[in-house]
Coordinates of C-alpha atoms (C1' of nucleotides) in Angstrom, one line a residue:
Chain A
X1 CA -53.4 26.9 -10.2
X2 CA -55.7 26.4 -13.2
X3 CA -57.8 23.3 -13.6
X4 CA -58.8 23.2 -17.4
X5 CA -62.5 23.3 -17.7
X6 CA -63.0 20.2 -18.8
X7 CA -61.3 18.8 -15.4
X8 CA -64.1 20.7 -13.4
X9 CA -66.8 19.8 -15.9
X10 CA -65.6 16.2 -15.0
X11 CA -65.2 17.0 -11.4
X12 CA -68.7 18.4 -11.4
X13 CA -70.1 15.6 -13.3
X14 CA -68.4 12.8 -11.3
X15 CA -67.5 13.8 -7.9
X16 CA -69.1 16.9 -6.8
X17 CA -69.1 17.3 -2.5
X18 CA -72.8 17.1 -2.0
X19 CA -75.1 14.9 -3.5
X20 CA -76.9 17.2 -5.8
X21 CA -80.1 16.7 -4.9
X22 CA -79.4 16.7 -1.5
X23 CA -78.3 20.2 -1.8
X24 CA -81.4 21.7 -3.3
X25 CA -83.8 20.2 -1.2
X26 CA -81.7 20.9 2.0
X27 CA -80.3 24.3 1.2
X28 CA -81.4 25.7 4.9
X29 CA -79.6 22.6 6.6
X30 CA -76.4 23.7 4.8
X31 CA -76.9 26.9 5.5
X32 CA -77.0 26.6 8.8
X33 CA -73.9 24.2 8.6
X34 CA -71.9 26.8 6.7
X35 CA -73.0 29.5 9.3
X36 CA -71.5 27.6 12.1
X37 CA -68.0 26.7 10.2
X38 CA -67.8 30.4 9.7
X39 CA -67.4 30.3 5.8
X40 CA -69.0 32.6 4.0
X41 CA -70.4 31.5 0.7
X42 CA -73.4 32.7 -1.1
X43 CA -76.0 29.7 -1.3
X44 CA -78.8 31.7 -3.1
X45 CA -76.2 32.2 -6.1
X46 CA -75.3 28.6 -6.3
X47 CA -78.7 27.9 -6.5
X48 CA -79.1 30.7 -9.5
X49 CA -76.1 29.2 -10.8
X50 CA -77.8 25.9 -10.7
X51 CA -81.2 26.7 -12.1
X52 CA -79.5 28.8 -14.7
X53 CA -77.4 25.3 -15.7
X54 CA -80.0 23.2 -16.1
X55 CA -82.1 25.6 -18.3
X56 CA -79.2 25.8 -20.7
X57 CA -78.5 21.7 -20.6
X58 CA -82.3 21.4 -21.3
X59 CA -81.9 23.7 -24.0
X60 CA -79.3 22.5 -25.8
X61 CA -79.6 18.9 -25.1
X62 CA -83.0 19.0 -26.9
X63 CA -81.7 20.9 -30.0
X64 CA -78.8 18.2 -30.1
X65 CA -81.6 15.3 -30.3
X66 CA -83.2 16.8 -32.9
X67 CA -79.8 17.1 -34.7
X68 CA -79.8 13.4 -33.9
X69 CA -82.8 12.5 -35.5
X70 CA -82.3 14.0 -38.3
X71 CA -79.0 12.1 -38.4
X72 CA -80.8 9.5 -38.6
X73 CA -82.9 10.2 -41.3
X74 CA -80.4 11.4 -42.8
X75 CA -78.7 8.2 -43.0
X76 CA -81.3 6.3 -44.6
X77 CA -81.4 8.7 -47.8
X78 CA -79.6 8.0 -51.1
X79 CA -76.1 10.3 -50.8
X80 CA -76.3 13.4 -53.3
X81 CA -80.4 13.6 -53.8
X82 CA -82.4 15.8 -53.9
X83 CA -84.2 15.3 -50.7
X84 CA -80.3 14.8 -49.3
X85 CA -79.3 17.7 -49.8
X86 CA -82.2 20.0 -49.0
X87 CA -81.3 18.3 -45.2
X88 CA -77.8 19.3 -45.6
X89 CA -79.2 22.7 -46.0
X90 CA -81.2 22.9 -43.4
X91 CA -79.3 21.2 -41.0
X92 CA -76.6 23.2 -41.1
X93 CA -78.4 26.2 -39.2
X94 CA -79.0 23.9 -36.7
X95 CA -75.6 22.6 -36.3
X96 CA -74.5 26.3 -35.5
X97 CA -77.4 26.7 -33.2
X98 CA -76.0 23.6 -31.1
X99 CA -72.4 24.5 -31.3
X100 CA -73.1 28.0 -29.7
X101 CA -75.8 26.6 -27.0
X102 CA -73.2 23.9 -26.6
X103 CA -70.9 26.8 -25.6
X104 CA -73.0 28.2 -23.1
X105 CA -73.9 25.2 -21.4
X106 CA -69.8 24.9 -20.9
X107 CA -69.7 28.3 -19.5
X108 CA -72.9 27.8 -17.3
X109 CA -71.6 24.9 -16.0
X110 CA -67.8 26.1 -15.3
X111 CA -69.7 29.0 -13.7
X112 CA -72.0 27.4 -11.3
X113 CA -69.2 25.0 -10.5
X114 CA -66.6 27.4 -9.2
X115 CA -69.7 28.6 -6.7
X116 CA -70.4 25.4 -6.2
X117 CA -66.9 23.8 -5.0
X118 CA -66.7 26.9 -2.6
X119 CA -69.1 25.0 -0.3
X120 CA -67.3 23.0 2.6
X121 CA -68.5 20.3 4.3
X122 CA -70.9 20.4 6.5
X123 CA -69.9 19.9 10.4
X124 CA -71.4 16.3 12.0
X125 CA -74.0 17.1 14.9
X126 CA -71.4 15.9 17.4
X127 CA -69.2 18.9 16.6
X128 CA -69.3 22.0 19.3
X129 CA -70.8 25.3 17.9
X130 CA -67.5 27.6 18.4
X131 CA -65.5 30.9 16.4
X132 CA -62.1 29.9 17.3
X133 CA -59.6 27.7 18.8
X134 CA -60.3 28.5 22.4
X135 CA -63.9 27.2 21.6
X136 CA -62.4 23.6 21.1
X137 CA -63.4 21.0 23.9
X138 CA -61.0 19.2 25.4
X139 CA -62.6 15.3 25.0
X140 CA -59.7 13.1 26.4
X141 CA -56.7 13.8 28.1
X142 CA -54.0 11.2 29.4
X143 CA -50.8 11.7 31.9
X144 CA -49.7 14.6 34.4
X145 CA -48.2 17.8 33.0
X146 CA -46.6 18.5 35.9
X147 CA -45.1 14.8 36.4
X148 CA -42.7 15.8 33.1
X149 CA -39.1 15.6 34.8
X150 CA -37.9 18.4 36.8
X151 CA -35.1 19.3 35.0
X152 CA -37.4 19.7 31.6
X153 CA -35.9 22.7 29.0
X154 CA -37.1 23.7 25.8
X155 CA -35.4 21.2 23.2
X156 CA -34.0 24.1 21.7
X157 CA -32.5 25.3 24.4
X158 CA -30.4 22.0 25.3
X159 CA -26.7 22.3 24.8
X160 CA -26.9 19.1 22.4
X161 CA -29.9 19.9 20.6
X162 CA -27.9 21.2 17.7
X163 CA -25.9 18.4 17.4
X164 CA -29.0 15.9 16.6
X165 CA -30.8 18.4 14.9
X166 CA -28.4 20.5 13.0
X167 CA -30.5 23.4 11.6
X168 CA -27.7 25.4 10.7
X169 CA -26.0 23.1 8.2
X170 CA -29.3 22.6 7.2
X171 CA -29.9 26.3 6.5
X172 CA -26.4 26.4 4.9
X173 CA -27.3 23.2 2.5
X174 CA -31.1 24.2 1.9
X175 CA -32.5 26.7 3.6
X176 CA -34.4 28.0 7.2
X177 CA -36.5 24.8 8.1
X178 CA -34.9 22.0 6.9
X179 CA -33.2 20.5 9.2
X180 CA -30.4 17.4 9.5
X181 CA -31.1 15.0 11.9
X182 CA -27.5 13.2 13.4
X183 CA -26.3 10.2 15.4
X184 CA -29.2 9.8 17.6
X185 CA -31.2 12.3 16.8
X186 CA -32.1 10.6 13.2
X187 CA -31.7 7.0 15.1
X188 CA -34.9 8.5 17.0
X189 CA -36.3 9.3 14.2
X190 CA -36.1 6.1 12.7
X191 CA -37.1 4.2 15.7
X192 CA -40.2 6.2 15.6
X193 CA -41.3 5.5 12.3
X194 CA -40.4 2.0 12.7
X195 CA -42.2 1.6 16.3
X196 CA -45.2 3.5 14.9
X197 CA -45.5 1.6 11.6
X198 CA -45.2 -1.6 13.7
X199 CA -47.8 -0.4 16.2
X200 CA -50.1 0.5 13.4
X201 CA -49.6 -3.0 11.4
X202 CA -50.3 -4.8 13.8
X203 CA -53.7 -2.9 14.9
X204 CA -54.6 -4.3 11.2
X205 CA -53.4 -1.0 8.8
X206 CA -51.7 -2.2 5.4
X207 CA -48.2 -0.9 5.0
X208 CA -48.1 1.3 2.2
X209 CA -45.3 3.2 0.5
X210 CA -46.4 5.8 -1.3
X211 CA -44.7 8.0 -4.2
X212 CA -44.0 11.8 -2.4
X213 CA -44.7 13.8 -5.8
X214 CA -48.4 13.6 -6.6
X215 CA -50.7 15.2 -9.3
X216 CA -53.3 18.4 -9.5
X217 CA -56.0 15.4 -9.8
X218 CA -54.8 13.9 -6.9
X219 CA -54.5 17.2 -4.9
X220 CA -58.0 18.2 -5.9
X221 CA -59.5 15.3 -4.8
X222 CA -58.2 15.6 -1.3
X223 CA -58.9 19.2 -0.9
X224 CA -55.3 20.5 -1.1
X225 CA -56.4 22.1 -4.3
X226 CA -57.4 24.8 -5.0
X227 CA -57.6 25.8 -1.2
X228 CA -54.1 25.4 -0.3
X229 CA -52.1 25.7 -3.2
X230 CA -50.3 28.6 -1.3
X231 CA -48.6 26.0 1.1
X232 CA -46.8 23.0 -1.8
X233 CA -44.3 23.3 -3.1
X234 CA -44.7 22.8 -6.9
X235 CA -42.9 21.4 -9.2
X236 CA -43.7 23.2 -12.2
X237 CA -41.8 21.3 -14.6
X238 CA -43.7 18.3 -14.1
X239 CA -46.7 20.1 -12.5
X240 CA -46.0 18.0 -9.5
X241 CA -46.9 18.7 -6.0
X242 CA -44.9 17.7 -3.2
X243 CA -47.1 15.7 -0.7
X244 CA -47.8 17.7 2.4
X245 CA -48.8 14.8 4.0
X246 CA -49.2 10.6 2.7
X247 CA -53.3 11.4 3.0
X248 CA -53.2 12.5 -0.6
X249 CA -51.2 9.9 -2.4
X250 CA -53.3 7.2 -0.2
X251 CA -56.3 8.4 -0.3
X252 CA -55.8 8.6 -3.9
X253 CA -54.7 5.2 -4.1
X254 CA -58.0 4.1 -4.5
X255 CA -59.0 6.9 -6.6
X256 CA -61.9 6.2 -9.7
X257 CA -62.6 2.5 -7.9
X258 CA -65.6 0.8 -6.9
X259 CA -64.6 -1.4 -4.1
X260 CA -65.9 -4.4 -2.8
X261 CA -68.5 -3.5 0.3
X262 CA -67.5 -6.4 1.6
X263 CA -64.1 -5.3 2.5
X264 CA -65.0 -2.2 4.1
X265 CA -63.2 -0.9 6.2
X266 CA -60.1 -0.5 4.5
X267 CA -57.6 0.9 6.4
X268 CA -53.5 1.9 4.9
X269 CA -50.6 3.5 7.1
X270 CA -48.0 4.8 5.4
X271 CA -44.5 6.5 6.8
X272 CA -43.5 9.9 4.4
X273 CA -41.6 12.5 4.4
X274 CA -44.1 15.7 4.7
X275 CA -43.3 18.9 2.6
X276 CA -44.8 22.3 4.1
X277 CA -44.0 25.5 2.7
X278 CA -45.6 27.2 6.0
X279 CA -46.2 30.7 4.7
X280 CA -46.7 33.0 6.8
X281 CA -45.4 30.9 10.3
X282 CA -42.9 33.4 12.5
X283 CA -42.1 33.4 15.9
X284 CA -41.6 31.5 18.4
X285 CA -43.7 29.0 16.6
X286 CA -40.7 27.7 14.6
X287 CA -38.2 27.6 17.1
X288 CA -36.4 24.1 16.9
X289 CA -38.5 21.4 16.2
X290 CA -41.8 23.2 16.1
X291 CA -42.5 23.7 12.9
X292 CA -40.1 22.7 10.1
X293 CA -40.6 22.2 6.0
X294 CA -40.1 18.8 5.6
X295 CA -40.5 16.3 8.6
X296 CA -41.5 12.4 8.7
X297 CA -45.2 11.2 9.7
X298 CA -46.8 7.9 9.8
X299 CA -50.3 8.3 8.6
X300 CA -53.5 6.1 8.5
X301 CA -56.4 6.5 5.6
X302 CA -59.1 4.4 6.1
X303 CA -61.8 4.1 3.3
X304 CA -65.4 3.3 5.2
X305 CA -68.9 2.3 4.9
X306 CA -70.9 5.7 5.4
X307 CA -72.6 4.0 8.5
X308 CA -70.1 3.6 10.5
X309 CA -67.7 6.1 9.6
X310 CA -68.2 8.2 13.0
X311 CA -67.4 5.3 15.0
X312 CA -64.6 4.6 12.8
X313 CA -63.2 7.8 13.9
X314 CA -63.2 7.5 17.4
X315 CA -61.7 4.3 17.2
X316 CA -59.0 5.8 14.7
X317 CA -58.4 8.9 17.7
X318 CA -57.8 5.8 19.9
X319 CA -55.3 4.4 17.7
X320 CA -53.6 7.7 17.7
X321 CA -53.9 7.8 21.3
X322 CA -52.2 4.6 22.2
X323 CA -49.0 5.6 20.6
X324 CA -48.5 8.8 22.8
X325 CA -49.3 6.4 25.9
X326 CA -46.7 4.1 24.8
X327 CA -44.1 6.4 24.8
X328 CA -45.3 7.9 27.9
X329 CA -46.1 11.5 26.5
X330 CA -49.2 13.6 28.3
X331 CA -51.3 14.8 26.0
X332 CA -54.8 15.8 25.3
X333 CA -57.4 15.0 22.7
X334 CA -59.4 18.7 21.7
X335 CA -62.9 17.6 20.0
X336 CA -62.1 21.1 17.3
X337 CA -64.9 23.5 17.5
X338 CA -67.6 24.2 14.3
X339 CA -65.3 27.3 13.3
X340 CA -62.0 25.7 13.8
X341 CA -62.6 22.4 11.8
X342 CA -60.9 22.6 8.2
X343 CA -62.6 22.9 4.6
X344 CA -63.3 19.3 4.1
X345 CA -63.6 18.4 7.4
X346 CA -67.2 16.7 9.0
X347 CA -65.5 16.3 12.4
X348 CA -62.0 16.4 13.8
X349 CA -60.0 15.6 16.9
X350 CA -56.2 17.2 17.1
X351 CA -54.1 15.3 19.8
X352 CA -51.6 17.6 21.2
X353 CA -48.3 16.5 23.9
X354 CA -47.5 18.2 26.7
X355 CA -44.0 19.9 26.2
X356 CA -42.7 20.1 29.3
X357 CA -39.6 22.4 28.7
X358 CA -41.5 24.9 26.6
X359 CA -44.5 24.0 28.5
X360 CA -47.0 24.4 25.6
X361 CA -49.0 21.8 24.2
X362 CA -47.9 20.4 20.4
X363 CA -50.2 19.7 17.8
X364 CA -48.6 15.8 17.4
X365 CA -52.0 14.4 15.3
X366 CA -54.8 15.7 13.5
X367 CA -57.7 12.8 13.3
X368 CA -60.6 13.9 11.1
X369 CA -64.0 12.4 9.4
X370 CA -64.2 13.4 5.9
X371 CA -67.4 11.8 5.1
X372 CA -68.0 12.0 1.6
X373 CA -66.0 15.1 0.8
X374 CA -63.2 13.7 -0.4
X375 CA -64.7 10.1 -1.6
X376 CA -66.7 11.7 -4.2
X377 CA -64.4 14.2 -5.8
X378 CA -61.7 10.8 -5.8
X379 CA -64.7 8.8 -7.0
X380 CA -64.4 6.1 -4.6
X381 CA -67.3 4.3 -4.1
X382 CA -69.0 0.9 -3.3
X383 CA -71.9 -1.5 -4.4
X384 CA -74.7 -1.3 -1.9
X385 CA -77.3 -4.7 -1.6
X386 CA -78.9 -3.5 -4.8
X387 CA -75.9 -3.1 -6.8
X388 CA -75.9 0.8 -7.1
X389 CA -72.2 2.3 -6.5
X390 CA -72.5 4.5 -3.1
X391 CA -69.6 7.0 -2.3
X392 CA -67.6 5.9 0.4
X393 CA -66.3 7.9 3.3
X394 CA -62.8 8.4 4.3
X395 CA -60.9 9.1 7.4
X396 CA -57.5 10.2 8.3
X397 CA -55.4 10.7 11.0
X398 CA -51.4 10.9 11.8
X399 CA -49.9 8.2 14.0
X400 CA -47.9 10.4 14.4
X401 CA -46.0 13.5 13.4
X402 CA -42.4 12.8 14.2
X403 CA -40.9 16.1 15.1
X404 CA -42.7 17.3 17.4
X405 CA -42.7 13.6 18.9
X406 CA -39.3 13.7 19.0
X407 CA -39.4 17.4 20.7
X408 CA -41.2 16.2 23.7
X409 CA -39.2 13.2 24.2
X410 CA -35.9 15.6 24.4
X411 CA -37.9 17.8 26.6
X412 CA -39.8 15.7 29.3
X413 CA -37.2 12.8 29.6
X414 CA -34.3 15.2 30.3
X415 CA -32.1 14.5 33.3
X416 CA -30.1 16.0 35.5
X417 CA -26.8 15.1 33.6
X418 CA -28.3 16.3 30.4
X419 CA -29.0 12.7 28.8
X420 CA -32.5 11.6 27.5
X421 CA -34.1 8.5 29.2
X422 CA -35.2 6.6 25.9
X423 CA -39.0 5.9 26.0
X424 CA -38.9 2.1 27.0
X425 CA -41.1 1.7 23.6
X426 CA -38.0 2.6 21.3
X427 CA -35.3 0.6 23.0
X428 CA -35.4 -2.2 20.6
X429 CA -34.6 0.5 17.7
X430 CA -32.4 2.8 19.5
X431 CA -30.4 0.0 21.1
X432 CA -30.1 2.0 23.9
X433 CA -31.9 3.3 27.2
X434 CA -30.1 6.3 27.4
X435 CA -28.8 9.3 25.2
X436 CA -25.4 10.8 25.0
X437 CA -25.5 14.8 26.4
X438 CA -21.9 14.8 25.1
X439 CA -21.9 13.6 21.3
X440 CA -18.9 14.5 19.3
X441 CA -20.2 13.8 15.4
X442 CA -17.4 15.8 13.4
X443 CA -14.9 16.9 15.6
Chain B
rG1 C1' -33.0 11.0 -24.4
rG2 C1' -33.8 8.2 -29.6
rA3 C1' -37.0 4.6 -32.7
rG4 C1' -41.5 2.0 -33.3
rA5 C1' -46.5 0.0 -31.8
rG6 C1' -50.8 0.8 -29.3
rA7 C1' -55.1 3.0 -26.0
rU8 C1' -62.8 0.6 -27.5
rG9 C1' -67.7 -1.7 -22.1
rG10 C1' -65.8 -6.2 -15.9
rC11 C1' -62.2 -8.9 -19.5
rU12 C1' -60.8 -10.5 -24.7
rG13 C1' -61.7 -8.2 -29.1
rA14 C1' -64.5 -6.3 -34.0
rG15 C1' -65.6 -1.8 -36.0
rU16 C1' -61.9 3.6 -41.1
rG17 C1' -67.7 9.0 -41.8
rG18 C1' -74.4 8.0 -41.0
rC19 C1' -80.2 4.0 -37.1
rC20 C1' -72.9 2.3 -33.2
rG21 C1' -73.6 3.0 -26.5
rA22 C1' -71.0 0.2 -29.9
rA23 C1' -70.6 -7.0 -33.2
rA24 C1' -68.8 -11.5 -31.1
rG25 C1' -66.9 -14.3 -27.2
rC26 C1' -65.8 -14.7 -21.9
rG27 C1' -67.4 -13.6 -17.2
rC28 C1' -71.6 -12.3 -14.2
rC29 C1' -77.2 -12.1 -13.0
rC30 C1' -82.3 -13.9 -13.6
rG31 C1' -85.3 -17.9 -15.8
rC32 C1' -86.1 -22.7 -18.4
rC33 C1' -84.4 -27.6 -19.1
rU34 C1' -81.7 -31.6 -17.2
rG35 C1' -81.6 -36.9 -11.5
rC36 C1' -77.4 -33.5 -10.4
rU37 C1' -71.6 -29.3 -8.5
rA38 C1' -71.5 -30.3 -16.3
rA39 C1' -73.8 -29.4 -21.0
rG40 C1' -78.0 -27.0 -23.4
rU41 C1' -81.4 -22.9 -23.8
rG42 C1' -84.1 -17.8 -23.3
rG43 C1' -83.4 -13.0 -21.4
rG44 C1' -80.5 -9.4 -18.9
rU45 C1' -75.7 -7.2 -17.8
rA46 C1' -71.8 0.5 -17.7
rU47 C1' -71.6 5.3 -15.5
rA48 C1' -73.2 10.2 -15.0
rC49 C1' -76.4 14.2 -15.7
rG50 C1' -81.2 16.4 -17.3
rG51 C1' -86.6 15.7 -17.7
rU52 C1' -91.1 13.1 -16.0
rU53 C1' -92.6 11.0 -11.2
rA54 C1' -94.3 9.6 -4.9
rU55 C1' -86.8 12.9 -4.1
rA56 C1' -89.9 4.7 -6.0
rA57 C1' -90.3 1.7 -10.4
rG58 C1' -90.6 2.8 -15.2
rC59 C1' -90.1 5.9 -19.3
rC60 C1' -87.8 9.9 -22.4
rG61 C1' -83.4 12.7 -23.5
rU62 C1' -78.0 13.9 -23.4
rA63 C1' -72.9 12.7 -22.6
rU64 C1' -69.0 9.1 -22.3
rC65 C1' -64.9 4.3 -27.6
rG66 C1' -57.3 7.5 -23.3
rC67 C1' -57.5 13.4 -22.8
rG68 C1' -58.3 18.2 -25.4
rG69 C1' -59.2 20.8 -29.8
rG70 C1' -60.5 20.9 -35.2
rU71 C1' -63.1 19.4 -40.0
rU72 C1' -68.3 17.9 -41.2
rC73 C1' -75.3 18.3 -41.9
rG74 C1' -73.2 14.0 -39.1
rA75 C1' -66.9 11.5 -35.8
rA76 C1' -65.2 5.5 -32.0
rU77 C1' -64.0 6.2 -37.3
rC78 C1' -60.6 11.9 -40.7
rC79 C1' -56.9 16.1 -39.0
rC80 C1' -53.9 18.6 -35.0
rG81 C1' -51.9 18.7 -29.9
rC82 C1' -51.3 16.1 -25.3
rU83 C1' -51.1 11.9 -21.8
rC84 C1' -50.3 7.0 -20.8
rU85 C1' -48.9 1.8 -21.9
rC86 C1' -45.8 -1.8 -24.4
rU87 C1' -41.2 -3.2 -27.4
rC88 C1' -36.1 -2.0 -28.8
rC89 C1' -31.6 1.3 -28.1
rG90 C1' -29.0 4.7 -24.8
rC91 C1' -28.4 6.4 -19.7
rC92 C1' -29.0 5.4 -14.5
rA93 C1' -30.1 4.1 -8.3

RNA sequence: GGAGAGAUGGCUGAGUGGCCGAAAGCGCCCGCCUGCUAAGUGGGUAUACGGUUAUAAGCCGUAUCGCGGGUUCGAAUCCCGCUCUCUCCGCCA
């Protein structure tokens, strides 16, 4: 992936992560924060990088006002004289002088910037000091493990599985990972995303449809870029990206706007389909429904008023949170530890259900606090009471991933007989309480 | 895919090489006036970065006229490339 320069100079100019005065006067603060995500990243050279930038902008930026002066004068002279031309003459040493400082202010600034977008954001206060995953804290957890039905098998491992989920055919027509969903195993599906998109509605999230292809822009301002580029997939004819989840067309939705503070909180859900090129996943972690390349998720995006966004976030966890209840899934909430929260992250919860056949826990939502990471490389901001624009700060969270949903449905309302007691929340879509062991689709 | 037109500040819209960050109008804000939800009138009205400074106000400077590059002492204005929008034709869910 190459941003041209002139994208970071505008990213740099427009929406850089921190505030930039913020970061020089609190360099030891993010320091410290950077030390407890676990990044690495060299503070003392951004700050070179930073001093060395300004020196140059000084430089040339008082060389190009004399140029502009003399402009000036220059104006006011009779064209051809005498006097004219002498400035002609002498201003044309000049102009070279400001093309080549002009040049090094471009390459100081691309310079200090690719140090500088290194930096992730700093973890909230709230978040545990921790090095990995087992560090994470579990915060909330709802239903009994062990009151999943007796009879619970891995999802894989039921005789009908492949009949709703038909990975082979979907190997033959694409590839490993992209499954077909048939009969009632895409009427789940749908139900799902309808019963989730209805939940979310209702709690007061706009419906939004969003396009599935999205731009480098769009990708940069979210974070995708260049951190992840490894896992899109790219269209390189159109230099497209694939969304690998709706956060980044939504959040982008609002991209380069000021909005009205009075509005604040906004908040969008939006059903996609997700495209994950998951390099590097083996095992058992992509048996079935685990972990697939493209799957549906409803998503909320909320754009907030930096006050408030932390209790925003807990409120957006509960909305998350009430969808597993309604379905009747255990799960548990994990507050994510300093070293396990993402790039761009300030705070995050992951909400995982209890699969009772594979008896593992599934990563089902990922609800996260992105303060102004995200806000000010989109450029969406606000008018505070003095009529300044003020970044904004966004949130995110899935409600919810449908796979894996869908995988501990199969697995914890299995009986005896092999049918699937339909969660009393999805009857009105799947028309039914029950689910066919037996389905004959083809023949 | 083919042909043409266009892209300027919150909006409308001037500006074809030089005090143009940009006329004018609208909108908006702050006054004044007016016995009244109007008219008139004066002023103000972008964003970002750098410097100065109390990390205030103010002031100074630079950049931004779709994006990028070029010509020139000097570019909103000229040249090249790109993107997007609109109209017409073709194709298509």
């Amino acid at each position: 992936m190459r941003i041209p320069l002139s994208k970071w100079v505008w990213i740099c100019l427009a929406g850089r992560m921190f505030d930039l005065k913020f970061f020089r006067e609190n360099v030891d603060t993010i320091r410290a924060g950077i030390a407890r995500k676990k990044f690495a990243c060299d503070l003392d050279a951004v700050l070179e990088l930073d001093n060395r930038r300004r020196a140059v902008i000084q430089e040339a930026e008082e060389l190009r006002a004399q140029q502009k002066s003399a402009n000036s004068d220059m104006a006011r002279l009779q064209k051809g004289s005498d006097a004219f031309m002498a400035k002609v003459a002498e201003m044309k040493d000049l102009s070279t002088r400001v093309k080549e400082l002009q040049a090094q202010q471009a390459e100081a600034e691309e310079a200090w910037l690719q140090a500088y977008l290194a930096i992730p954001n700093m973890p909230h206060a709230s978040v545990p000091d921790g090095d990995s995953e087992s560090d994470n804290v579990v915060a909330h957890s709802w239903g009994d493990p062990e009151g999943v039905s007796e009879h619970a098998r891995p999802h894989y491992d039921l005789p009908a599985f492949s009949r709703w989920v038909d990975l082979a055919r979907g190997t033959k027509v694409t590839g490993a990972g992209w499954p077909f969903f048939v009969g009632d195993g895409a009427r789940l599906v749908r139900s799902l995303i309808q019963f989730f998109l209805d939940e979310n509605t209702r709690a007061g999230y706009l419906e939004v449809s969003p396009p599935l292809c999205v731009n480098p822009q769009s990708a940069t301002a979210t974070g995708q870029l260049p951190d992840k580029e490894g896992q899109m997939y790219h269209a390189t004819g159109e230099d497209l990206y694939l969304i690998p989840t709706a956060e980044v067309p939504v959040t982008n939705l609002l991209r380069d706007e000021i909005l009205d503070a009075a509005r604040l909180p906004i908040k969008a859900c939006a059903y996609s389909p997700c495209f994950r090129r998951e390099a590097g996943s083996y095992g058992k972690d992509v048996r079935g429904l685990n972990r697939v390349h493209q799957f549906d998720k409803v998503e909320l995006v909320e754009w907030v008023h930096p006050d408030h966004s932390f209790d925003e976030l807990e409120q957006l966890r509960r909305q998350s949170e009430s969808l597993i209840e309604k379905l009747g899934l255990p799960y548990r909430t994990l507050l994510m530890c300093s070293g396990d929260i993402g790039f761009p992250h300030a705070k995050q919860y992951d909400l995982e259900v209890w699969a009772g056949g594979q008896k593992r826990w599934l990563e089902v939502s990922s609800c996260s606090n992105f303060t102004d990471f995200q806000a000010r490389r989109a450029k969406i901001r606000y008018r505070d009471s003095e009529g300044k624009p003020q970044v904004v700060h966004t949130l995110n969270g899935s409600a919810l991933a449908i796979p894996r949903v869908l995988a501990a449905i199969l697995e914890n309302n299995l009986n005896a007989d092999g049918s699937i007691t339909v969660p009393e929340a999805l009857r009105p879509w799947m028309g039914k309480d029950r689910i066919d062991p037996n389905p004959d689709y083809f023949g």
